[in-house]
Amino acid sequence: MRIRNLAVGLFLPAIAALALAIPAHALQGPPRGEGDYDSFVALFSQFEAWADETPGSDPRVPDYSDDVVGDRIDDLSDFQAQLSDMNVAAWERAHQAEYLAVRARMDEAEFWLRVSRPFERDPGYYVDRMLRPAFTELPVEGESLETLQARLNAIPVLVEVGERNLDAVAADYADLALHNLTTADGVGHGHPYREVPPAGVIGWYEDLLGRAQTAQPGLVPEIEAALSSVREFHAWLLERRPAMTADAGVGEA
């Protein structure tokens, strides 16, 4: 089952967390609540569905505004409370390991929402989401065409959401996002091979536009609108960069 596969990757980090990061009162042993193993599996399925949701009102673009984040934290707290009410102490060891893995997943989600908060600290969170549509090989048709159009039309919304939410930007993250918008990188983003790569995210959209003008002219207006939004985001970052002075680290606390 998926939980067991998850346990393989997260069991040791969870044990390390038990030893190093959890308050003394939490080291009294596994929970002795009311929930059985079947309830635990059902809870994990609910949590996975929640984690896969796109937050906010637009299913194309994740929106982590303050109200949305508050609602997500409330939802997560409810999942964590239900997890703490499982009778883990009565389960076989393999199922206890699965419990640790799921708790680690929930702890990770809480850390992401409460502490690392890339949606307000890291422009790269938005830049990475801009890039992939520009890799599309043209022409496309049918469902692939619909998918590409939806992704292109989401870029202006993504820029709007980013500019609204990025209010605690770390200096290092801002510089890296500006670099990736204008400079060929090719590391870790699934770039197609090019002997001379386009210059950053903006360059890839210019490349897509050039290919569309001959291979699929009907897409040109949507690509131009997406490219305009990406350029606007770059200009927005450049203008505000002097005020983006937060630390990239989250701090000892």
Short mmCIF file of C-alpha atoms in Angstrom, two decimals:
data_model
loop_
_atom_site.label_atom_id
_atom_site.label_comp_id
_atom_site.label_asym_id
_atom_site.label_seq_id
_atom_site.Cartn_x
_atom_site.Cartn_y
_atom_site.Cartn_z
CA MET A 1 0.00 0.00 0.00
CA ARG A 2 1.09 3.61 -0.47
CA ILE A 3 1.50 4.20 3.25
CA ARG A 4 4.05 1.39 3.50
CA ASN A 5 6.03 2.77 0.55
CA LEU A 6 5.97 6.16 2.22
CA ALA A 7 7.24 4.61 5.44
CA VAL A 8 10.41 3.40 3.74
CA GLY A 9 11.45 6.96 2.82
CA LEU A 10 10.35 8.70 6.00
CA PHE A 11 10.81 6.19 8.81
CA LEU A 12 14.40 7.11 9.67
CA PRO A 13 13.83 10.90 9.52
CA ALA A 14 10.80 10.41 11.74
CA ILE A 15 12.90 8.50 14.26
CA ALA A 16 15.49 11.27 14.16
CA ALA A 17 12.74 13.79 14.83
CA LEU A 18 11.62 11.75 17.81
CA ALA A 19 15.13 11.79 19.23
CA LEU A 20 16.08 15.40 18.51
CA ALA A 21 13.10 17.68 18.05
CA ILE A 22 10.06 16.45 20.00
CA PRO A 23 9.31 17.75 23.51
CA ALA A 24 9.85 15.38 26.41
CA HIS A 25 6.12 14.89 27.00
CA ALA A 26 5.81 13.48 23.48
CA LEU A 27 8.37 10.75 24.16
CA GLN A 28 6.05 8.76 26.41
CA GLY A 29 5.28 6.28 23.66
CA PRO A 30 2.83 5.96 20.77
CA PRO A 31 -0.73 7.27 21.14
CA ARG A 32 -3.28 5.14 22.99
CA GLY A 33 -6.41 6.72 21.55
CA GLU A 34 -9.63 5.33 20.13
CA GLY A 35 -8.90 4.97 16.41
CA ASP A 36 -8.11 1.59 14.86
CA TYR A 37 -5.84 0.85 11.90
CA ASP A 38 -8.66 1.02 9.35
CA SER A 39 -9.57 4.47 10.63
CA PHE A 40 -5.93 5.45 10.27
CA VAL A 41 -5.84 4.32 6.62
CA ALA A 42 -9.04 6.26 5.92
CA LEU A 43 -7.58 9.35 7.59
CA PHE A 44 -4.44 9.11 5.46
CA SER A 45 -6.55 8.91 2.30
CA GLN A 46 -8.44 12.04 3.35
CA PHE A 47 -5.19 13.83 4.14
CA GLU A 48 -3.69 12.90 0.74
CA ALA A 49 -6.76 14.19 -1.08
CA TRP A 50 -6.52 17.44 0.90
CA ALA A 51 -2.79 17.76 0.20
CA ASP A 52 -3.41 17.30 -3.54
CA GLU A 53 -6.02 20.08 -3.66
CA THR A 54 -5.21 23.40 -5.31
CA PRO A 55 -5.84 25.98 -2.57
CA GLY A 56 -7.86 29.06 -3.42
CA SER A 57 -10.74 29.76 -5.75
CA ASP A 58 -8.97 29.15 -9.09
CA PRO A 59 -8.16 25.47 -9.72
CA ARG A 60 -5.39 26.46 -12.17
CA VAL A 61 -3.28 28.40 -9.65
CA PRO A 62 -2.52 27.71 -5.98
CA ASP A 63 -3.36 30.73 -3.84
CA TYR A 64 -1.85 30.97 -0.36
CA SER A 65 -3.33 34.25 0.78
CA ASP A 66 -3.66 34.74 4.55
CA ASP A 67 -7.25 33.53 4.71
CA VAL A 68 -6.51 30.46 2.62
CA VAL A 69 -3.44 29.59 4.70
CA GLY A 70 -5.46 30.01 7.89
CA ASP A 71 -8.08 27.60 6.60
CA ARG A 72 -5.39 25.12 5.55
CA ILE A 73 -3.78 25.24 8.99
CA ASP A 74 -7.18 24.63 10.62
CA ASP A 75 -7.76 21.63 8.33
CA LEU A 76 -4.32 20.25 9.09
CA SER A 77 -4.79 20.70 12.83
CA ASP A 78 -7.94 18.59 12.59
CA PHE A 79 -6.05 15.84 10.74
CA GLN A 80 -3.30 15.94 13.38
CA ALA A 81 -5.84 15.73 16.21
CA GLN A 82 -7.45 12.68 14.63
CA LEU A 83 -4.02 11.10 14.14
CA SER A 84 -3.20 11.63 17.81
CA ASP A 85 -6.38 9.79 18.76
CA MET A 86 -5.29 6.53 17.13
CA ASN A 87 -4.55 3.50 19.32
CA VAL A 88 -1.09 3.13 17.78
CA ALA A 89 0.31 1.39 20.87
CA ALA A 90 -1.85 -1.67 20.11
CA TRP A 91 -0.75 -2.04 16.48
CA GLU A 92 1.91 -4.31 15.05
CA ARG A 93 5.30 -2.72 14.49
CA ALA A 94 4.91 -2.31 10.72
CA HIS A 95 1.70 -0.33 11.23
CA GLN A 96 3.40 1.77 13.91
CA ALA A 97 6.11 2.61 11.36
CA GLU A 98 3.39 3.71 8.96
CA TYR A 99 1.96 5.95 11.66
CA LEU A 100 5.38 7.63 12.07
CA ALA A 101 5.61 8.16 8.31
CA VAL A 102 2.16 9.75 8.12
CA ARG A 103 2.86 11.93 11.14
CA ALA A 104 6.06 13.06 9.44
CA ARG A 105 4.05 14.00 6.34
CA MET A 106 1.64 16.06 8.43
CA ASP A 107 4.50 17.69 10.34
CA GLU A 108 6.13 18.56 7.02
CA ALA A 109 2.90 20.17 5.80
CA GLU A 110 2.66 22.20 8.99
CA PHE A 111 6.28 23.34 8.73
CA TRP A 112 5.67 24.40 5.11
CA LEU A 113 2.57 26.41 6.00
CA ARG A 114 3.80 27.96 9.26
CA VAL A 115 7.57 28.34 8.85
CA SER A 116 9.12 27.98 5.40
CA ARG A 117 6.16 29.69 3.67
CA PRO A 118 7.66 29.89 0.15
CA PHE A 119 4.45 31.41 -1.20
CA GLU A 120 5.33 34.68 0.58
CA ARG A 121 9.13 34.35 0.90
CA ASP A 122 10.34 32.86 -2.39
CA PRO A 123 9.53 34.27 -5.85
CA GLY A 124 10.98 31.06 -7.26
CA TYR A 125 7.86 29.28 -6.03
CA TYR A 126 6.00 31.14 -8.79
CA VAL A 127 8.81 31.23 -11.36
CA ASP A 128 9.07 27.43 -11.35
CA ARG A 129 5.36 27.20 -12.16
CA MET A 130 5.73 29.54 -15.11
CA LEU A 131 8.40 27.51 -16.87
CA ARG A 132 7.04 24.13 -17.92
CA PRO A 133 4.36 25.24 -20.47
CA ALA A 134 7.13 26.86 -22.52
CA PHE A 135 8.76 23.45 -23.08
CA THR A 136 5.79 22.20 -25.11
CA GLU A 137 6.58 20.82 -28.55
CA LEU A 138 4.34 22.33 -31.24
CA PRO A 139 1.96 21.73 -32.86
CA VAL A 140 -0.42 20.20 -30.31
CA GLU A 141 -4.05 19.26 -30.66
CA GLY A 142 -6.97 17.77 -28.77
CA GLU A 143 -6.55 17.38 -25.02
CA SER A 144 -2.90 18.45 -25.18
CA LEU A 145 -3.91 21.72 -26.82
CA GLU A 146 -6.56 22.35 -24.17
CA THR A 147 -4.04 21.66 -21.42
CA LEU A 148 -1.48 24.04 -22.93
CA GLN A 149 -4.06 26.79 -23.37
CA ALA A 150 -5.22 26.40 -19.77
CA ARG A 151 -1.64 26.64 -18.52
CA LEU A 152 -0.87 29.67 -20.67
CA ASN A 153 -4.04 31.44 -19.56
CA ALA A 154 -3.12 30.73 -15.93
CA ILE A 155 0.19 32.61 -16.14
CA PRO A 156 -1.32 36.11 -15.69
CA VAL A 157 -3.31 34.80 -12.72
CA LEU A 158 -0.17 33.23 -11.26
CA VAL A 159 1.68 36.54 -11.55
CA GLU A 160 -1.18 38.40 -9.89
CA VAL A 161 -1.28 35.92 -7.01
CA GLY A 162 2.50 36.04 -6.61
CA GLU A 163 2.66 39.81 -6.49
CA ARG A 164 -0.12 39.84 -3.92
CA ASN A 165 1.37 37.20 -1.62
CA LEU A 166 5.12 37.90 -1.79
CA ASP A 167 5.42 40.25 1.16
CA ALA A 168 8.36 38.75 3.13
CA VAL A 169 10.82 37.92 0.36
CA ALA A 170 14.31 36.70 1.23
CA ALA A 171 17.10 38.52 -0.59
CA ASP A 172 18.78 35.32 -1.80
CA TYR A 173 15.49 33.95 -3.12
CA ALA A 174 14.77 37.17 -4.99
CA ASP A 175 18.19 37.12 -6.66
CA LEU A 176 17.82 33.48 -7.66
CA ALA A 177 14.36 34.11 -9.14
CA LEU A 178 15.67 37.07 -11.15
CA HIS A 179 18.54 34.91 -12.38
CA ASN A 180 16.23 32.10 -13.47
CA LEU A 181 13.92 34.50 -15.29
CA THR A 182 16.70 35.78 -17.55
CA THR A 183 19.56 33.29 -17.54
CA ALA A 184 19.84 29.77 -18.95
CA ASP A 185 20.15 27.24 -16.15
CA GLY A 186 18.85 23.83 -17.14
CA VAL A 187 19.33 22.29 -13.70
CA GLY A 188 16.46 20.40 -12.13
CA HIS A 189 13.59 21.83 -14.17
CA GLY A 190 13.23 19.25 -16.94
CA HIS A 191 14.50 21.51 -19.72
CA PRO A 192 14.48 20.01 -23.22
CA TYR A 193 17.95 19.76 -24.70
CA ARG A 194 19.13 22.72 -26.74
CA GLU A 195 22.69 23.25 -27.89
CA VAL A 196 22.20 26.91 -26.99
CA PRO A 197 19.47 27.08 -24.32
CA PRO A 198 17.07 30.04 -24.28
CA ALA A 199 17.91 32.69 -21.71
CA GLY A 200 15.85 31.76 -18.67
CA VAL A 201 12.08 31.59 -18.35
CA ILE A 202 11.62 34.70 -20.48
CA GLY A 203 13.84 33.21 -23.16
CA TRP A 204 11.86 29.97 -23.20
CA TYR A 205 8.61 31.87 -23.74
CA GLU A 206 10.21 33.86 -26.54
CA ASP A 207 11.33 30.54 -28.00
CA LEU A 208 7.80 29.12 -27.72
CA LEU A 209 6.40 32.23 -29.39
CA GLY A 210 8.83 31.94 -32.28
CA ARG A 211 7.95 28.28 -32.80
CA ALA A 212 4.21 29.01 -32.62
CA GLN A 213 4.41 31.72 -35.28
CA THR A 214 5.27 29.04 -37.84
CA ALA A 215 3.96 25.79 -36.30
CA GLN A 216 0.70 26.92 -34.67
CA PRO A 217 -0.22 30.60 -35.19
CA GLY A 218 -3.52 30.21 -33.38
CA LEU A 219 -1.63 30.04 -30.09
CA VAL A 220 0.28 33.27 -30.64
CA PRO A 221 -2.12 35.60 -28.72
CA GLU A 222 -2.14 33.34 -25.64
CA ILE A 223 1.64 32.93 -25.68
CA GLU A 224 2.13 36.68 -26.09
CA ALA A 225 -0.14 37.32 -23.08
CA ALA A 226 1.77 34.79 -20.97
CA LEU A 227 5.12 36.22 -22.05
CA SER A 228 3.95 39.74 -21.22
CA SER A 229 2.98 38.60 -17.72
CA VAL A 230 6.32 36.87 -17.15
CA ARG A 231 8.16 40.02 -18.22
CA GLU A 232 5.93 42.09 -15.95
CA PHE A 233 6.77 39.81 -13.00
CA HIS A 234 10.47 40.25 -13.75
CA ALA A 235 10.07 44.04 -13.79
CA TRP A 236 8.04 43.89 -10.56
CA LEU A 237 10.81 41.93 -8.83
CA LEU A 238 13.54 44.26 -10.10
CA GLU A 239 11.69 47.33 -8.86
CA ARG A 240 11.09 45.89 -5.39
CA ARG A 241 14.38 44.03 -4.99
CA PRO A 242 16.00 46.73 -2.75
CA ALA A 243 13.26 46.19 -0.15
CA MET A 244 13.52 42.38 -0.27
CA THR A 245 16.00 41.93 2.58
CA ALA A 246 14.69 39.00 4.63
CA ASP A 247 16.96 36.04 5.42
CA ALA A 248 16.63 32.87 3.41
CA GLY A 249 16.97 30.73 6.54
CA VAL A 250 13.95 30.20 8.77
CA GLY A 251 15.84 30.77 12.03
CA GLU A 252 16.74 28.51 14.94
CA ALA A 253 13.35 28.78 16.65
#
